[in-house]
Amino acid sequence: MPKLRGEAFWRETLRSAHYVVAPMVDQSELAWRLLSRRHGAQLCYTPMLHAQVFLRDANYRRENLYGEACPEDRPLIVQFCANDPEVFVQAALLAQDYCDAIDLNLGCPQMIAKRGHYGAFLQEEWDLLQRMILLANEKLSVPITCKIRVFPEIDKTVKYAQMLEKAGCQLLTVHGRTKEQKGPLAGVASWEHIQAVRKAVSIPVFANGNIQCLSDVEECIRKTGVHGVMSAEGNLHNPALFEGRNPLVWEMAEEYLEIVQKYPCPLSYVRAHLFKLWHHTPKERCKENGASETEKGVRGKRALEEEEDGNSELLSKNKQKKKLRNPNKSFDPSLKPKYAKCDQCGNPKGNKCVFNMCRGCCKKRAFKETADCPGHGLLFKTKYEKSLSWQSSQTVIQNPEISRRGDVDVGETAVLKEAGDSAV
């Protein structure tokens, strides 16, 4: 069959989905997707998968996709992070028979994405992204989609979206925050950016950001004109969000656990879901999404305002608890103690290290030089000498003649290795 594209793909394959559950690492697993579908979700994404790992590791494929086949879990989009066209396409070829589309993650803003060079940290590399999408569009039997974050400038965001569309992207999800807007500094997502993208491209567009209840979904569609709305945090706090209900927490928890019994997942996933369900207090809807730039800059996702000496300070829930326990505690980075750095790697050194190094570097040097570092509790020299002494005593007992010749250096190399292994 010919591969459906654009509007036809959204209408026929995705069944005109308006309510979408976001790809969430360790959180949008099969059990949670099924729970969300029971309560109004029309389309789900898998958690972000690493293309390189998916390609080389059969266990990773089985645990994250192959072993989760379920007829009710469709339509489904598999999301990958990648920075190499060949690796991305080869991984997608292994996944395409288990889903309805392949999504390229261009929105992850976390430090791990920066270190791995993927997600939102590829948004300036347009040539690379064009090559990745062109190749995927050519080789795959299912459509290629993208999830992006915006640039501060609307014009650049629009050009970015048009470039992806031209390369072969068949559906675009736009998270209305920049890559710098994350954690306590997330602020309010810009629906203005999303609206501009929707008007500038001909492919379907999903909006992501500022979705806490069904009325937010309806308002977002009305203001931006998008085809559908994706929810992440809102869905985790209330999986019945798309039904317009806010059911009792224990009802959702019990239903989720029943699904987990049929479709098991790691306990860490379950614990995280229950924490989100039980520790969320519904709040008033956020202010109009047309908030001023000043408001967008200071409103944090988990920000709590405290008045101190006439100044407004934004604190996370964690820091607020610490402040309650110790009112004199300061979170000013400039007041943090300065640690001396390891001579070798730059990490904080041990205060009593004889080599002025961190424990890892000290361990390597002490072993290499058969030395002691009491500050780190590393006694290679001491243990080596004790081992030699013990070896000598054993040799004397077994062959008294050797002691008269003074030949007690038998097996020193093996002894040194034993001493090193015992210290490690």
GROMACS .gro file of C-alpha atoms in nm:
model
  424
    1MET     CA    1   0.000   0.000   0.000
    2PRO     CA    2   0.123   0.353  -0.070
    3LYS     CA    3   0.240   0.542   0.236
    4LEU     CA    4  -0.015   0.796   0.355
    5ARG     CA    5   0.106   1.151   0.401
    6GLY     CA    6   0.006   1.467   0.585
    7GLU     CA    7  -0.366   1.519   0.640
    8ALA     CA    8  -0.454   1.174   0.499
    9PHE     CA    9  -0.214   1.009   0.742
   10TRP     CA   10  -0.365   1.197   1.040
   11ARG     CA   11  -0.722   1.135   0.928
   12GLU     CA   12  -0.701   0.767   0.829
   13THR     CA   13  -0.409   0.610   1.017
   14LEU     CA   14  -0.429   0.821   1.332
   15ARG     CA   15  -0.811   0.832   1.314
   16SER     CA   16  -0.822   1.212   1.340
   17ALA     CA   17  -0.672   1.198   1.688
   18HIS     CA   18  -0.721   1.514   1.895
   19TYR     CA   19  -0.614   1.384   2.238
   20VAL     CA   20  -0.254   1.267   2.254
   21VAL     CA   21  -0.037   1.123   2.535
   22ALA     CA   22   0.322   1.246   2.508
   23PRO     CA   23   0.636   1.031   2.486
   24MET     CA   24   0.771   1.026   2.843
   25VAL     CA   25   1.087   0.842   2.947
   26ASP     CA   26   0.999   0.558   3.187
   27GLN     CA   27   0.642   0.692   3.212
   28SER     CA   28   0.451   0.624   2.889
   29GLU     CA   29   0.494   0.247   2.904
   30LEU     CA   30   0.226   0.007   2.778
   31ALA     CA   31   0.029  -0.015   3.104
   32TRP     CA   32   0.001   0.364   3.134
   33ARG     CA   33  -0.087   0.399   2.766
   34LEU     CA   34  -0.371   0.151   2.805
   35LEU     CA   35  -0.501   0.332   3.114
   36SER     CA   36  -0.492   0.663   2.926
   37ARG     CA   37  -0.671   0.514   2.625
   38ARG     CA   38  -0.948   0.385   2.851
   39HIS     CA   39  -1.005   0.742   2.962
   40GLY     CA   40  -1.011   0.938   2.640
   41ALA     CA   41  -0.662   0.933   2.488
   42GLN     CA   42  -0.683   0.869   2.113
   43LEU     CA   43  -0.312   0.844   2.028
   44CYS     CA   44  -0.006   0.747   2.234
   45TYR     CA   45   0.370   0.759   2.191
   46THR     CA   46   0.623   0.515   2.332
   47PRO     CA   47   0.888   0.647   2.569
   48MET     CA   48   1.189   0.792   2.389
   49LEU     CA   49   1.412   0.507   2.269
   50HIS     CA   50   1.783   0.539   2.192
   51ALA     CA   51   1.831   0.444   1.827
   52GLN     CA   52   2.188   0.320   1.874
   53VAL     CA   53   2.093   0.094   2.166
   54PHE     CA   54   1.776  -0.026   1.991
   55LEU     CA   55   1.981  -0.124   1.689
   56ARG     CA   56   2.247  -0.326   1.870
   57ASP     CA   57   2.062  -0.473   2.171
   58ALA     CA   58   1.795  -0.741   2.116
   59ASN     CA   59   1.698  -0.733   2.484
   60TYR     CA   60   1.636  -0.357   2.464
   61ARG     CA   61   1.410  -0.410   2.162
   62ARG     CA   62   1.218  -0.685   2.337
   63GLU     CA   63   1.177  -0.496   2.664
   64ASN     CA   64   1.069  -0.168   2.504
   65LEU     CA   65   0.867  -0.271   2.199
   66TYR     CA   66   0.869  -0.630   2.076
   67GLY     CA   67   0.738  -0.782   2.398
   68GLU     CA   68   0.457  -0.527   2.434
   69ALA     CA   69   0.238  -0.603   2.132
   70CYS     CA   70  -0.124  -0.530   2.223
   71PRO     CA   71  -0.414  -0.479   1.978
   72GLU     CA   72  -0.570  -0.205   2.194
   73ASP     CA   73  -0.247  -0.003   2.187
   74ARG     CA   74  -0.303   0.152   1.845
   75PRO     CA   75  -0.256   0.395   1.685
   76LEU     CA   76   0.095   0.415   1.827
   77ILE     CA   77   0.401   0.624   1.735
   78VAL     CA   78   0.750   0.506   1.832
   79GLN     CA   79   0.989   0.786   1.921
   80PHE     CA   80   1.367   0.768   1.878
   81CYS     CA   81   1.651   1.000   1.969
   82ALA     CA   82   1.942   0.989   1.725
   83ASN     CA   83   2.207   1.204   1.559
   84ASP     CA   84   2.317   0.976   1.275
   85PRO     CA   85   2.096   0.925   0.966
   86GLU     CA   86   2.199   0.562   0.906
   87VAL     CA   87   2.161   0.457   1.270
   88PHE     CA   88   1.824   0.631   1.297
   89VAL     CA   89   1.685   0.467   0.985
   90GLN     CA   90   1.820   0.120   1.067
   91ALA     CA   91   1.660   0.138   1.414
   92ALA     CA   92   1.335   0.265   1.262
   93LEU     CA   93   1.329  -0.023   1.014
   94LEU     CA   94   1.338  -0.265   1.307
   95ALA     CA   95   1.045  -0.083   1.473
   96GLN     CA   96   0.818   0.010   1.184
   97ASP     CA   97   0.616  -0.315   1.186
   98TYR     CA   98   0.509  -0.247   1.547
   99CYS     CA   99   0.374   0.106   1.507
  100ASP     CA  100   0.197   0.354   1.282
  101ALA     CA  101   0.476   0.613   1.251
  102ILE     CA  102   0.830   0.687   1.365
  103ASP     CA  103   0.898   1.011   1.553
  104LEU     CA  104   1.234   1.188   1.576
  105ASN     CA  105   1.288   1.351   1.914
  106LEU     CA  106   1.406   1.709   1.865
  107GLY     CA  107   1.262   1.840   2.189
  108CYS     CA  108   1.444   1.682   2.485
  109PRO     CA  109   1.617   1.967   2.675
  110GLN     CA  110   1.785   1.764   2.950
  111MET     CA  111   2.159   1.754   3.019
  112ILE     CA  112   2.177   1.389   2.911
  113ALA     CA  113   2.054   1.500   2.567
  114LYS     CA  114   2.325   1.764   2.554
  115ARG     CA  115   2.593   1.508   2.642
  116GLY     CA  116   2.453   1.257   2.392
  117HIS     CA  117   2.403   1.526   2.127
  118TYR     CA  118   2.038   1.462   2.049
  119GLY     CA  119   1.693   1.606   2.119
  120ALA     CA  120   1.663   1.986   2.131
  121PHE     CA  121   2.042   2.017   2.099
  122LEU     CA  122   2.016   1.932   1.729
  123GLN     CA  123   1.783   2.221   1.646
  124GLU     CA  124   2.062   2.435   1.503
  125GLU     CA  125   2.193   2.157   1.276
  126TRP     CA  126   1.947   2.188   0.991
  127ASP     CA  127   2.162   2.008   0.732
  128LEU     CA  128   2.191   1.701   0.955
  129LEU     CA  129   1.817   1.701   1.031
  130GLN     CA  130   1.733   1.729   0.661
  131ARG     CA  131   1.950   1.428   0.582
  132MET     CA  132   1.796   1.223   0.865
  133ILE     CA  133   1.437   1.295   0.765
  134LEU     CA  134   1.498   1.264   0.390
  135LEU     CA  135   1.655   0.920   0.436
  136ALA     CA  136   1.382   0.804   0.677
  137ASN     CA  137   1.108   0.929   0.443
  138GLU     CA  138   1.269   0.737   0.158
  139LYS     CA  139   1.339   0.407   0.336
  140LEU     CA  140   1.051   0.361   0.583
  141SER     CA  141   0.713   0.212   0.506
  142VAL     CA  142   0.550   0.431   0.774
  143PRO     CA  143   0.550   0.813   0.794
  144ILE     CA  144   0.818   1.010   0.976
  145THR     CA  145   0.710   1.271   1.233
  146CYS     CA  146   0.899   1.517   1.456
  147LYS     CA  147   0.856   1.669   1.799
  148ILE     CA  148   1.031   2.004   1.840
  149ARG     CA  149   1.079   2.294   2.079
  150VAL     CA  150   1.056   2.653   1.964
  151PHE     CA  151   1.322   2.918   1.919
  152PRO     CA  152   1.276   3.248   2.105
  153GLU     CA  153   1.205   3.411   1.766
  154ILE     CA  154   0.877   3.319   1.598
  155ASP     CA  155   1.019   3.374   1.248
  156LYS     CA  156   1.305   3.129   1.306
  157THR     CA  157   1.065   2.873   1.455
  158VAL     CA  158   0.844   2.898   1.146
  159LYS     CA  159   1.142   2.852   0.910
  160TYR     CA  160   1.255   2.553   1.120
  161ALA     CA  161   0.913   2.388   1.087
  162GLN     CA  162   0.900   2.456   0.712
  163MET     CA  163   1.244   2.300   0.668
  164LEU     CA  164   1.130   1.983   0.846
  165GLU     CA  165   0.813   1.967   0.637
  166LYS     CA  166   1.011   2.007   0.314
  167ALA     CA  167   1.249   1.728   0.419
  168GLY     CA  168   0.958   1.484   0.454
  169CYS     CA  169   0.810   1.523   0.803
  170GLN     CA  170   0.440   1.425   0.785
  171LEU     CA  171   0.326   1.553   1.126
  172LEU     CA  172   0.480   1.805   1.363
  173THR     CA  173   0.438   1.834   1.739
  174VAL     CA  174   0.539   2.177   1.869
  175HIS     CA  175   0.624   2.222   2.236
  176GLY     CA  176   0.583   2.594   2.292
  177ARG     CA  177   0.892   2.632   2.511
  178THR     CA  178   1.257   2.686   2.426
  179LYS     CA  179   1.521   2.432   2.525
  180GLU     CA  180   1.625   2.662   2.810
  181GLN     CA  181   1.274   2.654   2.959
  182LYS     CA  182   1.286   2.343   3.175
  183GLY     CA  183   1.248   2.235   3.538
  184PRO     CA  184   1.175   2.525   3.775
  185LEU     CA  185   1.236   2.770   3.488
  186ALA     CA  186   0.982   2.612   3.252
  187GLY     CA  187   0.745   2.906   3.254
  188VAL     CA  188   0.441   2.927   3.027
  189ALA     CA  189   0.447   2.770   2.682
  190SER     CA  190   0.392   3.011   2.394
  191TRP     CA  191   0.079   2.925   2.199
  192GLU     CA  192   0.163   3.220   1.975
  193HIS     CA  193   0.462   3.027   1.837
  194ILE     CA  194   0.245   2.719   1.783
  195GLN     CA  195  -0.023   2.918   1.605
  196ALA     CA  196   0.238   3.070   1.371
  197VAL     CA  197   0.374   2.724   1.283
  198ARG     CA  198   0.023   2.589   1.222
  199LYS     CA  199  -0.048   2.868   0.974
  200ALA     CA  200   0.287   2.826   0.796
  201VAL     CA  201   0.283   2.449   0.722
  202SER     CA  202   0.041   2.222   0.541
  203ILE     CA  203   0.104   1.908   0.749
  204PRO     CA  204  -0.091   1.832   1.069
  205VAL     CA  205   0.033   2.001   1.387
  206PHE     CA  206  -0.004   1.896   1.751
  207ALA     CA  207   0.039   2.147   2.033
  208ASN     CA  208   0.222   2.069   2.358
  209GLY     CA  209   0.238   2.287   2.670
  210ASN     CA  210   0.003   2.444   2.931
  211ILE     CA  211  -0.240   2.149   2.930
  212GLN     CA  212  -0.381   2.069   3.275
  213CYS     CA  213  -0.750   2.001   3.204
  214LEU     CA  214  -0.992   1.943   2.915
  215SER     CA  215  -1.086   2.311   2.894
  216ASP     CA  216  -0.716   2.387   2.828
  217VAL     CA  217  -0.727   2.139   2.539
  218GLU     CA  218  -1.034   2.300   2.389
  219GLU     CA  219  -0.896   2.650   2.431
  220CYS     CA  220  -0.562   2.552   2.275
  221ILE     CA  221  -0.731   2.406   1.968
  222ARG     CA  222  -0.950   2.716   1.938
  223LYS     CA  223  -0.661   2.964   1.972
  224THR     CA  224  -0.397   2.785   1.765
  225GLY     CA  225  -0.602   2.587   1.513
  226VAL     CA  226  -0.396   2.271   1.568
  227HIS     CA  227  -0.518   1.923   1.482
  228GLY     CA  228  -0.457   1.781   1.829
  229VAL     CA  229  -0.316   1.850   2.172
  230MET     CA  230  -0.047   1.650   2.353
  231SER     CA  231  -0.030   1.624   2.731
  232ALA     CA  232   0.256   1.502   2.952
  233GLU     CA  233   0.246   1.633   3.312
  234GLY     CA  234  -0.130   1.686   3.302
  235ASN     CA  235  -0.181   1.326   3.192
  236LEU     CA  236   0.049   1.191   3.465
  237HIS     CA  237  -0.145   1.375   3.735
  238ASN     CA  238  -0.484   1.283   3.588
  239PRO     CA  239  -0.501   1.009   3.321
  240ALA     CA  240  -0.873   1.090   3.277
  241LEU     CA  241  -0.788   1.447   3.170
  242PHE     CA  242  -0.920   1.396   2.816
  243GLU     CA  243  -1.255   1.277   2.956
  244GLY     CA  244  -1.297   1.605   3.138
  245ARG     CA  245  -1.308   1.423   3.471
  246ASN     CA  246  -1.095   1.438   3.784
  247PRO     CA  247  -1.165   1.097   3.942
  248LEU     CA  248  -1.063   0.987   4.290
  249VAL     CA  249  -0.692   0.917   4.300
  250TRP     CA  250  -0.721   0.569   4.446
  251GLU     CA  251  -0.960   0.466   4.167
  252MET     CA  252  -0.702   0.555   3.903
  253ALA     CA  253  -0.422   0.394   4.106
  254GLU     CA  254  -0.615   0.071   4.148
  255GLU     CA  255  -0.709   0.053   3.781
  256TYR     CA  256  -0.348   0.117   3.678
  257LEU     CA  257  -0.218  -0.157   3.910
  258GLU     CA  258  -0.468  -0.403   3.763
  259ILE     CA  259  -0.332  -0.330   3.415
  260VAL     CA  260   0.026  -0.367   3.540
  261GLN     CA  261  -0.058  -0.718   3.662
  262LYS     CA  262  -0.148  -0.811   3.305
  263TYR     CA  263   0.127  -0.607   3.136
  264PRO     CA  264   0.416  -0.590   3.387
  265CYS     CA  265   0.669  -0.307   3.388
  266PRO     CA  266   0.964  -0.215   3.615
  267LEU     CA  267   0.870  -0.128   3.971
  268SER     CA  268   1.038   0.211   3.934
  269TYR     CA  269   0.779   0.306   3.669
  270VAL     CA  270   0.493   0.203   3.897
  271ARG     CA  271   0.636   0.392   4.193
  272ALA     CA  272   0.680   0.708   3.984
  273HIS     CA  273   0.322   0.692   3.854
  274LEU     CA  274   0.175   0.644   4.200
  275PHE     CA  275   0.381   0.932   4.333
  276LYS     CA  276   0.245   1.160   4.058
  277LEU     CA  277  -0.111   1.050   4.124
  278TRP     CA  278  -0.102   1.080   4.503
  279HIS     CA  279   0.105   1.395   4.540
  280HIS     CA  280  -0.079   1.626   4.308
  281THR     CA  281  -0.314   1.890   4.440
  282PRO     CA  282  -0.544   2.028   4.169
  283LYS     CA  283  -0.499   2.403   4.130
  284GLU     CA  284  -0.686   2.679   3.958
  285ARG     CA  285  -0.628   2.699   3.587
  286CYS     CA  286  -0.327   2.899   3.490
  287LYS     CA  287  -0.378   3.257   3.374
  288GLU     CA  288  -0.465   3.333   3.017
  289ASN     CA  289  -0.206   3.189   2.783
  290GLY     CA  290  -0.152   3.535   2.646
  291ALA     CA  291   0.049   3.625   2.957
  292SER     CA  292   0.309   3.894   2.921
  293GLU     CA  293   0.672   3.817   2.853
  294THR     CA  294   0.756   3.929   3.207
  295GLU     CA  295   0.512   3.679   3.355
  296LYS     CA  296   0.645   3.404   3.129
  297GLY     CA  297   0.997   3.468   3.250
  298VAL     CA  298   0.923   3.442   3.622
  299ARG     CA  299   0.653   3.178   3.644
  300GLY     CA  300   0.810   2.844   3.717
  301LYS     CA  301   0.661   2.502   3.675
  302ARG     CA  302   0.709   2.423   4.043
  303ALA     CA  303   0.782   2.776   4.161
  304LEU     CA  304   0.667   2.887   4.505
  305GLU     CA  305   0.684   3.253   4.593
  306GLU     CA  306   0.817   3.365   4.929
  307GLU     CA  307   0.852   3.719   5.055
  308GLU     CA  308   1.187   3.771   5.223
  309ASP     CA  309   1.314   4.115   5.321
  310GLY     CA  310   1.083   4.264   5.063
  311ASN     CA  311   1.224   4.052   4.778
  312SER     CA  312   1.034   3.781   4.592
  313GLU     CA  313   1.228   3.455   4.568
  314LEU     CA  314   1.129   3.149   4.366
  315LEU     CA  315   1.184   2.820   4.547
  316SER     CA  316   1.112   2.462   4.446
  317LYS     CA  317   0.909   2.243   4.678
  318ASN     CA  318   1.226   2.067   4.786
  319LYS     CA  319   1.400   2.391   4.878
  320GLN     CA  320   1.090   2.517   5.055
  321LYS     CA  321   1.095   2.212   5.282
  322LYS     CA  322   1.462   2.271   5.360
  323LYS     CA  323   1.383   2.633   5.435
  324LEU     CA  324   1.115   2.530   5.681
  325ARG     CA  325   1.360   2.303   5.863
  326ASN     CA  326   1.632   2.567   5.864
  327PRO     CA  327   1.503   2.927   5.823
  328ASN     CA  328   1.860   3.060   5.801
  329LYS     CA  329   1.952   2.841   5.505
  330SER     CA  330   2.054   3.029   5.193
  331PHE     CA  331   2.035   2.901   4.836
  332ASP     CA  332   2.259   3.173   4.694
  333PRO     CA  333   2.515   2.992   4.471
  334SER     CA  334   2.778   3.253   4.554
  335LEU     CA  335   2.765   3.152   4.921
  336LYS     CA  336   2.832   2.784   4.859
  337PRO     CA  337   3.169   2.660   4.989
  338LYS     CA  338   3.443   2.639   4.728
  339TYR     CA  339   3.605   2.298   4.697
  340ALA     CA  340   3.965   2.242   4.597
  341LYS     CA  341   3.988   2.052   4.268
  342CYS     CA  342   4.160   1.724   4.195
  343ASP     CA  343   4.497   1.777   4.023
  344GLN     CA  344   4.405   1.513   3.767
  345CYS     CA  345   4.040   1.551   3.663
  346GLY     CA  346   3.896   1.866   3.821
  347ASN     CA  347   3.647   1.694   4.054
  348PRO     CA  348   3.657   1.792   4.424
  349LYS     CA  349   3.969   1.644   4.585
  350GLY     CA  350   3.980   1.462   4.916
  351ASN     CA  351   4.066   1.697   5.202
  352LYS     CA  352   4.327   1.456   5.339
  353CYS     CA  353   4.443   1.298   5.014
  354VAL     CA  354   4.824   1.274   5.000
  355PHE     CA  355   4.814   1.316   4.621
  356ASN     CA  356   4.564   1.607   4.615
  357MET     CA  357   4.322   1.402   4.406
  358CYS     CA  358   3.965   1.276   4.410
  359ARG     CA  359   3.917   0.919   4.524
  360GLY     CA  360   3.897   0.772   4.172
  361CYS     CA  361   4.222   0.930   4.053
  362CYS     CA  362   4.392   0.862   4.386
  363LYS     CA  363   4.300   0.495   4.365
  364LYS     CA  364   4.458   0.459   4.020
  365ARG     CA  365   4.779   0.637   4.122
  366ALA     CA  366   4.815   0.458   4.456
  367PHE     CA  367   4.776   0.121   4.284
  368LYS     CA  368   5.023   0.212   4.009
  369GLU     CA  369   5.283   0.333   4.256
  370THR     CA  370   5.202   0.080   4.531
  371ALA     CA  371   5.144   0.364   4.775
  372ASP     CA  372   4.912   0.442   5.067
  373CYS     CA  373   4.655   0.721   5.102
  374PRO     CA  374   4.510   0.716   5.456
  375GLY     CA  375   4.280   1.004   5.363
  376HIS     CA  376   4.093   0.781   5.118
  377GLY     CA  377   4.152   0.459   5.309
  378LEU     CA  378   4.371   0.314   5.032
  379LEU     CA  379   4.652   0.095   5.169
  380PHE     CA  380   4.817  -0.065   4.868
  381LYS     CA  381   5.170  -0.036   5.007
  382THR     CA  382   5.074  -0.166   5.353
  383LYS     CA  383   4.881  -0.461   5.214
  384TYR     CA  384   5.158  -0.539   4.969
  385GLU     CA  385   5.419  -0.546   5.247
  386LYS     CA  386   5.193  -0.762   5.463
  387SER     CA  387   5.141  -0.997   5.171
  388LEU     CA  388   5.517  -1.024   5.113
  389SER     CA  389   5.568  -1.094   5.482
  390TRP     CA  390   5.302  -1.363   5.480
  391GLN     CA  391   5.441  -1.515   5.159
  392SER     CA  392   5.787  -1.520   5.314
  393SER     CA  393   5.664  -1.694   5.627
  394GLN     CA  394   5.480  -1.956   5.419
  395THR     CA  395   5.792  -2.019   5.211
  396VAL     CA  396   6.006  -2.064   5.522
  397ILE     CA  397   5.761  -2.310   5.671
  398GLN     CA  398   5.745  -2.516   5.351
  399ASN     CA  399   6.120  -2.509   5.276
  400PRO     CA  400   6.354  -2.407   5.558
  401GLU     CA  401   6.651  -2.422   5.319
  402ILE     CA  402   6.519  -2.115   5.131
  403SER     CA  403   6.529  -1.903   5.445
  404ARG     CA  404   6.900  -1.978   5.484
  405ARG     CA  405   6.963  -1.865   5.126
  406GLY     CA  406   6.755  -1.548   5.175
  407ASP     CA  407   6.555  -1.628   4.864
  408VAL     CA  408   6.218  -1.487   4.971
  409ASP     CA  409   6.111  -1.294   4.665
  410VAL     CA  410   5.912  -1.577   4.508
  411GLY     CA  411   5.575  -1.471   4.363
  412GLU     CA  412   5.612  -1.095   4.426
  413THR     CA  413   5.426  -1.006   4.108
  414ALA     CA  414   5.130  -1.226   4.202
  415VAL     CA  415   5.131  -1.081   4.556
  416LEU     CA  416   5.113  -0.726   4.421
  417LYS     CA  417   4.813  -0.821   4.209
  418GLU     CA  418   4.642  -0.981   4.511
  419ALA     CA  419   4.701  -0.669   4.718
  420GLY     CA  420   4.555  -0.449   4.444
  421ASP     CA  421   4.248  -0.670   4.396
  422SER     CA  422   4.174  -0.681   4.769
  423ALA     CA  423   4.193  -0.300   4.792
  424VAL     CA  424   3.955  -0.255   4.499
   0.00000   0.00000   0.00000
